[in-house]
């Protein structure tokens, strides 16, 4: 039931992707996705990195649906907002009953480079069984001024320093 | 000492009828309105209370909002509420039901919590509240010396109409949501508190101390104004099960925290398990002010409650500590809202929930940081403990960040009681039940520490008791 409700709540028609073996799935393009995790004892990693520039409105909505027991999943969404862009990340982990020994983690990280950039982060959890370890984390931050200061003091221009920090943010695992 | 606000008026259903929904005994009342809410009922309520005309106008406008607004499409299932069957105003007589009518499971809970004999009868509604006047009268004198006003809302409106008019409905307008509208239209009872500039009220103000008045009711309305630099801790509710024949409890609490003031509002809610508890609580915090919500929800059938703060002044702080326990056929949909409007404001939300025996606990929260609110900090932490396979836990946070000079973090975890933890404790000689109790009490220990001592002791006992699954 919860699943049906969730599908309805998508703003646009989502694309359903069935992950039936251990994989590292990379979301290439922002959009609406449903991931169905169907094979027991698989290890799944789902990730996305995105940049929003100008007036862009970057919207991503995903559902990670656990349909089998003993799956380990790690979902990481990262986005950087430049100029007056808007970033919206909605992600939900849904664990069906009888999905024992599930481990599922969701991370949403947003870096707002420009003071006019905006962000909406909604990480949801719906857990219908008890034997799980599940967590999510979301953060929205700017580039710490001391990091910029450090790079500038090493002779870099401010713009270059910002670019380097953004690249580093998108590359690291968490 | 147990400090509990209970209904002064609850002739609860006889034990063979508990669980019957919308059961309203009609004896023991001086005045009862007909079931259902109409303009006439509202005029009748207002007339009985001798209210000024502007309050009647507020009520009537709210009633129109109530008719126009719809039940929220998110959150708990509220389809069981039959608005037409509710009696919106009851005035109790002095005649109390006898101790023998108290359901046995309540008496047992009182025993287990270690509530003093004299207070049990008050809690069960068989003794009038003002019997405690002797004990608490001296505290009242001290407050009055400092100019602290602590009255029932009805009395507050009679004696300080200008203050009430200035603040009533200003942070929770009547069209905020359907239940706030219903409350504004039909409110009765609740507290009115005013703390003058610079006064630090050292003893927590407890609804239990307020004498000679309806303590709480279906549609309580509380208004707290903490003036510049003042400090207060307000406590409502109690750990003992709270009996009421009313199956809908819809309260509104408005708090104004002025420059540099501090307010802590503690709720301990253990409604009977047929109650829909739909409460709107919000505070407005000015420059350098601080608001702390401590919110413990154990009882009721459905609770939807999201205490919030609007951080309107530079450097204002808000904190919410929320605990929910959802047992069999309960849905606790709780959380907190932080609205950052001014720069250098900070919010901190900690939520812990436990779901067991098929119960459902949800965290629903919102953090909104306005474009001009630079250098804000917000941290939200939700931990859920799920004790068996039939139970369910959800987390629905919404974070809206409209500028980049902020630090916003949100974390949530869901886990069960670890087999390794149980194994460790059981190898030390505890049986499984004791080990589980210890782990659950450890899980909420950080929040319980923020309660006044006597509540903390009772809270631990209550959790123990709930874990045995023997509280009705």
Coordinates of C-alpha atoms in Angstrom, one line a residue, chain B:
Chain B
X1 CA 5.5 14.5 44.5
X2 CA 3.6 13.9 41.3
X3 CA 2.6 17.0 39.4
X4 CA -0.1 16.2 37.2
X5 CA -2.8 18.0 35.3
X6 CA -5.8 15.9 35.0
X7 CA -9.2 16.7 34.0
X8 CA -11.2 18.0 36.8
X9 CA -14.3 16.8 35.0
X10 CA -13.7 13.3 33.7
X11 CA -16.4 10.8 34.7
X12 CA -14.6 8.1 32.7
X13 CA -16.5 5.3 31.2
X14 CA -17.1 2.3 33.5
X15 CA -14.5 -0.3 32.9
X16 CA -16.7 -2.7 31.0
X17 CA -17.2 0.1 28.4
X18 CA -13.6 1.3 28.0
X19 CA -12.7 1.2 24.4
X20 CA -16.2 2.3 23.3
X21 CA -15.4 5.3 21.2
X22 CA -17.3 8.5 21.6
X23 CA -18.8 7.4 24.8
X24 CA -20.0 10.4 26.7
X25 CA -21.6 9.9 30.0
X26 CA -23.9 12.9 30.6
X27 CA -24.3 12.8 34.3
X28 CA -22.3 15.0 36.7
X29 CA -22.5 18.0 34.5
X30 CA -24.0 21.4 35.3
X31 CA -24.1 22.3 31.7
X32 CA -23.9 20.3 28.5
X33 CA -24.2 21.6 25.0
X34 CA -25.9 19.5 22.3
X35 CA -23.6 17.3 20.3
X36 CA -22.1 18.9 17.2
X37 CA -20.8 22.4 16.6
X38 CA -23.0 25.2 15.1
X39 CA -22.9 29.0 15.4
X40 CA -25.5 28.7 18.1
X41 CA -23.4 26.4 20.2
X42 CA -20.5 28.9 19.9
X43 CA -22.7 31.8 20.9
X44 CA -23.9 29.7 23.8
X45 CA -20.4 28.9 25.0
X46 CA -19.3 32.5 24.7
X47 CA -22.4 33.7 26.5
X48 CA -22.0 31.3 29.4
X49 CA -18.5 32.6 29.9
X50 CA -19.6 36.2 29.7
X51 CA -16.9 36.9 27.1
X52 CA -16.3 40.3 25.4
X53 CA -17.7 40.6 21.9
X54 CA -14.4 40.6 20.1
X55 CA -13.7 37.1 21.5
X56 CA -17.1 35.9 20.1
X57 CA -16.2 37.4 16.8
X58 CA -12.8 35.5 16.8
X59 CA -14.7 32.3 17.6
X60 CA -17.2 32.8 14.9
X61 CA -14.6 33.6 12.3
X62 CA -12.6 30.5 13.3
X63 CA -15.8 28.4 13.0
X64 CA -16.1 29.5 9.4
X65 CA -12.4 28.6 8.8
X66 CA -13.1 25.2 10.4
X67 CA -15.9 24.6 7.9
X68 CA -13.8 25.6 5.0
X69 CA -10.6 23.8 5.9
X70 CA -10.2 20.1 5.1
X71 CA -8.6 17.2 7.0
X72 CA -4.9 17.0 6.1
X73 CA -4.2 14.4 3.4
X74 CA -0.8 13.4 5.1
X75 CA -0.1 12.0 8.5
X76 CA -2.3 9.8 10.6
X77 CA -5.7 8.4 9.7
X78 CA -8.2 10.7 11.1
X79 CA -11.3 9.3 9.4
X80 CA -12.5 8.0 12.8
X81 CA -13.4 11.4 14.2
X82 CA -17.1 12.1 14.1
X83 CA -17.3 15.9 14.6
X84 CA -21.1 15.8 14.9
X85 CA -21.1 13.5 17.9
X86 CA -18.8 15.5 20.0
X87 CA -20.1 17.7 22.8
X88 CA -18.2 20.9 22.6
X89 CA -18.7 22.3 26.0
X90 CA -19.2 20.5 29.3
X91 CA -19.2 22.1 32.7
X92 CA -18.7 19.8 35.6
X93 CA -20.5 19.8 38.9
X94 CA -18.7 19.4 42.2
X95 CA -19.9 15.9 42.4
X96 CA -17.2 13.4 41.7
X97 CA -17.4 9.8 40.7
X98 CA -16.2 7.4 43.4
X99 CA -12.9 5.6 43.7
X100 CA -14.6 2.3 43.1
X101 CA -15.5 3.4 39.6
X102 CA -11.8 3.7 38.7
X103 CA -10.8 0.9 36.2
X104 CA -8.5 -1.6 37.9
X105 CA -5.8 -1.2 35.3
X106 CA -5.5 2.5 36.3
X107 CA -5.2 1.6 39.9
X108 CA -2.5 -0.8 39.0
X109 CA -0.6 1.8 37.0
X110 CA -0.7 4.2 40.0
X111 CA 0.8 1.5 42.1
X112 CA 3.5 0.8 39.7
X113 CA 4.5 4.5 39.2
X114 CA 4.6 5.0 43.0
X115 CA 2.1 7.9 43.0
X116 CA 1.3 9.1 46.5
X117 CA -2.1 8.0 47.9
X118 CA -3.5 11.5 48.2
X119 CA -2.7 12.4 44.6
X120 CA -4.1 9.2 43.2
X121 CA -7.6 10.3 43.9
X122 CA -7.0 13.6 42.3
X123 CA -5.5 12.0 39.2
X124 CA -8.4 9.7 38.9
X125 CA -10.7 12.7 39.0
X126 CA -12.5 11.6 42.1
X127 CA -11.3 14.4 44.2
X128 CA -11.5 18.1 43.4
X129 CA -8.2 19.8 42.5
X130 CA -8.5 22.6 45.1
X131 CA -7.9 20.1 47.9
X132 CA -4.2 20.7 47.2
X133 CA -4.5 24.4 47.9
X134 CA -2.9 24.2 51.3
X135 CA 0.2 22.7 49.9
X136 CA 0.8 24.9 47.0
X137 CA -0.7 28.1 48.2
X138 CA 2.6 29.5 49.5
X139 CA 4.2 29.1 46.0
X140 CA 1.4 31.1 44.6
X141 CA 2.1 34.0 47.0
X142 CA 5.7 34.1 45.9
X143 CA 4.8 34.4 42.2
X144 CA 2.2 37.1 42.9
X145 CA 4.8 39.1 44.6
X146 CA 6.9 39.1 41.5
X147 CA 4.0 40.0 39.3
X148 CA 3.7 36.6 37.7
X149 CA 0.3 35.9 36.3
X150 CA -0.7 32.2 36.2
X151 CA -4.4 31.7 35.6
X152 CA -6.8 29.6 33.6
X153 CA -7.3 31.0 30.2
X154 CA -11.0 31.9 31.0
X155 CA -9.9 33.8 34.1
X156 CA -7.1 35.4 32.2
X157 CA -9.5 36.7 29.6
X158 CA -11.7 38.2 32.3
X159 CA -8.9 39.9 34.3
X160 CA -6.4 40.9 31.6
X161 CA -8.5 41.3 28.4
X162 CA -6.0 43.8 26.8
X163 CA -3.1 41.4 27.1
X164 CA -5.1 38.5 25.8
X165 CA -6.4 40.6 22.9
X166 CA -2.9 41.7 22.0
X167 CA -1.5 38.2 21.7
X168 CA -4.4 35.7 21.2
X169 CA -4.2 34.0 17.8
X170 CA -1.1 36.0 16.8
X171 CA 1.3 33.1 16.3
X172 CA -1.3 30.4 15.5
X173 CA -4.0 32.1 13.4
X174 CA -7.3 30.4 13.4
X175 CA -6.9 29.3 9.7
X176 CA -3.5 27.7 10.4
X177 CA -5.1 24.3 10.2
X178 CA -8.4 22.6 10.7
X179 CA -7.9 21.7 14.3
X180 CA -6.5 25.1 15.3
X181 CA -9.6 26.5 13.8
X182 CA -11.8 24.1 15.8
X183 CA -9.9 25.0 18.9
X184 CA -10.2 28.7 18.4
X185 CA -14.0 28.3 17.8
X186 CA -14.6 26.1 20.8
X187 CA -11.8 26.7 23.2
X188 CA -12.3 26.3 26.9
X189 CA -9.8 26.0 29.8
X190 CA -6.0 26.0 29.4
X191 CA -3.5 28.4 31.0
X192 CA -2.7 32.0 30.7
X193 CA 0.8 32.9 31.9
X194 CA 2.6 36.2 31.9
X195 CA 6.1 36.6 33.3
X196 CA 7.2 40.2 33.8
X197 CA 10.5 41.7 32.6
X198 CA 13.6 40.1 34.2
X199 CA 11.7 37.8 36.5
X200 CA 13.2 34.3 36.8
X201 CA 10.7 31.8 38.0
X202 CA 12.8 29.1 39.7
X203 CA 10.2 26.5 40.4
X204 CA 8.6 25.1 37.3
X205 CA 5.0 26.3 36.8
X206 CA 2.8 23.2 36.7
X207 CA -0.7 23.0 35.7
X208 CA -1.2 20.9 38.8
X209 CA -0.7 24.1 40.9
X210 CA -3.4 26.1 39.2
X211 CA -6.3 25.9 41.5
X212 CA -10.1 26.3 41.3
X213 CA -10.3 26.0 37.6
X214 CA -10.9 23.6 34.9
X215 CA -7.4 22.3 34.4
X216 CA -7.6 21.0 31.0
X217 CA -10.2 19.9 28.5
X218 CA -10.9 18.9 25.1
X219 CA -10.1 22.3 23.5
X220 CA -7.6 23.8 25.9
X221 CA -6.0 27.1 24.9
X222 CA -2.8 28.2 26.4
X223 CA -1.1 31.5 26.0
X224 CA 2.3 32.2 27.6
X225 CA 4.1 35.5 27.4
X226 CA 7.7 35.7 28.7
X227 CA 8.7 39.3 28.8
X228 CA 12.3 40.6 28.2
X229 CA 15.0 38.8 30.1
X230 CA 12.5 36.6 32.0
X231 CA 12.8 32.9 32.4
X232 CA 10.2 30.2 33.0
X233 CA 9.7 26.5 32.8
X234 CA 6.1 25.4 32.3
X235 CA 5.1 21.8 32.8
X236 CA 1.8 20.2 31.6
X237 CA 0.6 16.6 31.8
X238 CA 1.6 13.7 33.8
X239 CA 2.9 10.2 33.5
X240 CA -0.2 8.5 34.9
X241 CA -2.8 7.6 32.4
X242 CA -5.1 10.5 31.8
X243 CA -8.7 9.5 31.7
X244 CA -11.3 11.3 29.7
X245 CA -14.5 10.5 28.1
X246 CA -13.6 12.8 25.3
X247 CA -12.2 11.1 22.4
X248 CA -10.9 14.2 20.6
X249 CA -8.3 16.5 22.3
X250 CA -7.4 19.5 20.2
X251 CA -5.3 22.0 22.0
X252 CA -3.5 25.2 20.9
X253 CA -0.5 26.5 22.7
X254 CA 0.9 29.9 21.8
X255 CA 4.1 31.2 23.3
X256 CA 5.8 34.6 23.0
X257 CA 9.5 34.7 24.0
X258 CA 10.7 38.3 24.1
X259 CA 14.2 39.7 23.8
X260 CA 16.7 37.7 25.9
X261 CA 13.9 35.6 27.5
X262 CA 13.9 31.8 28.0
X263 CA 10.9 29.5 28.0
X264 CA 10.9 25.8 28.5
X265 CA 7.6 24.0 27.9
X266 CA 7.4 20.4 29.0
X267 CA 4.6 18.1 28.0
X268 CA 4.1 14.6 29.3
X269 CA 1.2 13.1 27.5
X270 CA -0.4 9.8 28.5
X271 CA -3.9 10.0 27.2
X272 CA -6.2 7.1 27.3
X273 CA -5.9 4.9 24.2
X274 CA -9.1 6.0 22.5
X275 CA -8.1 9.6 22.2
X276 CA -7.2 11.5 19.0
X277 CA -4.7 14.1 20.2
X278 CA -4.3 16.8 17.6
X279 CA -2.4 19.7 19.0
X280 CA -0.9 22.9 17.5
X281 CA 2.0 24.4 19.4
X282 CA 4.1 27.2 18.3
X283 CA 6.3 30.0 19.7
X284 CA 7.7 33.2 18.4
X285 CA 11.2 33.9 19.7
X286 CA 12.7 37.4 19.6
X287 CA 16.3 38.6 19.7
X288 CA 18.5 36.4 21.8
X289 CA 15.5 34.6 23.2
X290 CA 15.4 30.8 23.7
X291 CA 12.6 28.3 23.4
X292 CA 12.8 24.7 24.5
X293 CA 10.1 22.2 23.8
X294 CA 10.3 18.9 25.7
X295 CA 7.6 16.7 24.5
X296 CA 6.9 13.1 25.7
X297 CA 4.0 11.2 24.0
X298 CA 3.0 7.8 25.3
X299 CA -0.7 7.5 25.2
X300 CA -3.6 8.3 22.8
X301 CA -4.7 6.4 19.7
X302 CA -3.4 9.0 17.3
X303 CA -1.2 11.9 18.1
X304 CA -0.3 14.6 15.6
X305 CA 1.8 17.2 17.2
X306 CA 4.7 19.3 15.8
X307 CA 5.8 21.9 18.3
X308 CA 7.4 24.7 16.4
X309 CA 9.4 27.9 16.8
X310 CA 9.6 30.9 14.6
X311 CA 13.0 32.4 15.2
X312 CA 12.2 36.0 14.5
X313 CA 14.9 37.9 16.2
X314 CA 18.7 37.9 15.6
X315 CA 20.5 35.2 17.6
X316 CA 17.3 33.4 18.7
X317 CA 17.5 29.8 19.7
X318 CA 15.1 26.9 19.5
X319 CA 15.4 23.4 20.8
X320 CA 13.0 20.5 20.7
X321 CA 13.4 17.2 22.6
X322 CA 10.7 14.8 21.5
X323 CA 10.0 11.2 22.6
X324 CA 7.3 9.0 21.4
X325 CA 6.2 5.5 22.3
X326 CA 3.8 3.8 20.0
X327 CA 2.2 0.5 21.2
X328 CA -0.5 -1.7 19.9
X329 CA -2.9 0.2 17.5
X330 CA -1.3 3.5 18.2
X331 CA 0.1 6.0 15.7
X332 CA 2.4 8.7 17.1
X333 CA 3.0 11.2 14.3
X334 CA 5.2 13.8 16.0
X335 CA 8.1 16.0 15.3
X336 CA 9.1 19.7 15.2
X337 CA 9.1 22.7 13.0
X338 CA 11.9 25.3 12.9
X339 CA 11.4 28.5 10.9
X340 CA 14.5 30.6 10.8
X341 CA 13.6 34.2 9.8
X342 CA 16.5 36.1 11.3
X343 CA 20.2 35.8 11.0
X344 CA 22.4 34.0 13.5
X345 CA 19.6 31.9 14.7
X346 CA 20.0 28.2 15.7
X347 CA 17.8 25.3 16.1
X348 CA 18.4 21.9 17.5
X349 CA 15.9 19.0 17.3
X350 CA 16.3 15.6 18.9
X351 CA 13.6 13.0 18.4
X352 CA 13.5 9.5 19.8
X353 CA 10.8 7.0 19.1
X354 CA 10.0 3.5 20.1
X355 CA 7.5 1.3 18.3
X356 CA 6.3 -2.0 19.6
X357 CA 3.4 -4.5 19.3
X358 CA 2.3 -3.3 15.9
X359 CA 2.5 0.4 16.8
X360 CA 3.6 3.1 14.3
X361 CA 5.9 6.0 15.2
X362 CA 6.6 8.7 12.7
X363 CA 8.9 11.7 12.8
X364 CA 7.6 14.5 10.7
X365 CA 9.5 17.7 10.7
X366 CA 10.4 20.8 8.9
X367 CA 13.4 23.2 8.9
X368 CA 13.0 26.3 6.8
X369 CA 15.7 28.9 6.5
X370 CA 14.6 32.2 4.9
X371 CA 16.7 34.1 2.3
X372 CA 17.7 36.8 4.8
X373 CA 18.5 34.4 7.7
X374 CA 22.2 34.1 7.1
X375 CA 24.7 32.4 9.5
X376 CA 22.0 30.0 10.8
X377 CA 22.6 26.6 12.2
X378 CA 20.2 23.8 12.3
X379 CA 20.7 20.2 13.5
X380 CA 18.0 17.5 13.5
X381 CA 18.6 14.0 14.9
X382 CA 16.0 11.3 14.9
X383 CA 16.6 7.9 16.3
X384 CA 14.0 5.1 16.1
X385 CA 13.9 1.9 17.9
X386 CA 11.7 -0.8 16.5
X387 CA 11.0 -3.8 18.8
X388 CA 9.1 -6.3 16.7
X389 CA 8.2 -7.2 13.1
X390 CA 4.7 -5.9 13.2
X391 CA 5.7 -2.4 14.1
X392 CA 6.5 0.4 11.8
X393 CA 8.6 3.5 11.9
X394 CA 8.9 6.4 9.5
X395 CA 10.9 9.6 9.1
X396 CA 9.6 12.5 7.0
X397 CA 11.8 15.5 7.3
X398 CA 11.6 18.5 5.0
X399 CA 14.5 20.9 4.8
X400 CA 14.0 24.1 2.8
X401 CA 17.2 26.2 2.7
X402 CA 16.9 29.6 0.9
X403 CA 20.4 31.0 1.4
X404 CA 23.9 29.6 1.5
X405 CA 25.3 31.0 4.7
X406 CA 24.0 28.2 6.7
X407 CA 24.9 24.9 8.3
X408 CA 22.0 22.5 8.2
X409 CA 22.4 18.8 9.1
X410 CA 19.8 16.1 9.5
X411 CA 20.4 12.5 10.6
X412 CA 18.1 9.7 11.3
X413 CA 18.7 6.1 12.3
X414 CA 16.5 3.1 12.7
X415 CA 17.5 0.1 14.6
X416 CA 16.3 -2.8 16.8
X417 CA 17.6 -3.9 20.1
X418 CA 20.9 -5.6 19.1
X419 CA 21.3 -9.3 19.7
X420 CA 24.9 -8.6 20.9
X421 CA 23.6 -6.0 23.4
X422 CA 21.0 -8.5 24.7
X423 CA 23.6 -11.3 24.8
X424 CA 26.0 -9.1 26.8
X425 CA 23.4 -8.2 29.4
X426 CA 22.0 -11.7 29.7
X427 CA 25.5 -13.1 30.2
X428 CA 25.7 -10.7 33.2
X429 CA 22.7 -12.5 34.7
X430 CA 19.8 -10.4 33.6
X431 CA 16.8 -12.1 32.1
X432 CA 15.7 -11.1 28.6
X433 CA 12.9 -8.8 29.7
X434 CA 15.1 -6.9 32.2
X435 CA 17.8 -6.6 29.6
X436 CA 15.4 -5.1 27.1
X437 CA 14.0 -2.7 29.6
X438 CA 17.5 -1.5 30.4
X439 CA 18.4 -1.0 26.8
X440 CA 15.1 0.9 26.1
X441 CA 15.6 3.1 29.1
X442 CA 19.2 3.8 28.0
X443 CA 17.9 4.7 24.5
X444 CA 15.8 7.6 25.9
X445 CA 18.1 8.4 28.9
X446 CA 19.4 11.6 27.3
X447 CA 15.9 13.1 27.0
X448 CA 14.6 11.9 30.4
X449 CA 17.5 13.8 32.0
X450 CA 16.0 17.0 30.9
X451 CA 12.9 16.4 32.9
X452 CA 12.4 17.6 36.5
X453 CA 13.5 14.8 38.9
X454 CA 10.2 13.4 39.9
X455 CA 9.0 13.1 36.3
X456 CA 12.2 11.4 35.3
X457 CA 11.8 8.8 38.0
X458 CA 8.2 8.2 36.9
X459 CA 9.1 8.1 33.3
X460 CA 11.6 5.3 33.8
X461 CA 9.0 3.3 35.7
X462 CA 6.4 4.0 33.1
X463 CA 8.7 2.7 30.3
X464 CA 9.4 -0.4 32.4
X465 CA 5.7 -0.9 32.8
X466 CA 4.9 -0.3 29.1
X467 CA 7.5 -2.8 28.2
X468 CA 5.7 -5.5 30.0
X469 CA 2.7 -4.7 27.9
X470 CA 0.4 -4.7 30.8
X471 CA -0.8 -1.1 30.7
X472 CA -4.2 -0.9 29.1

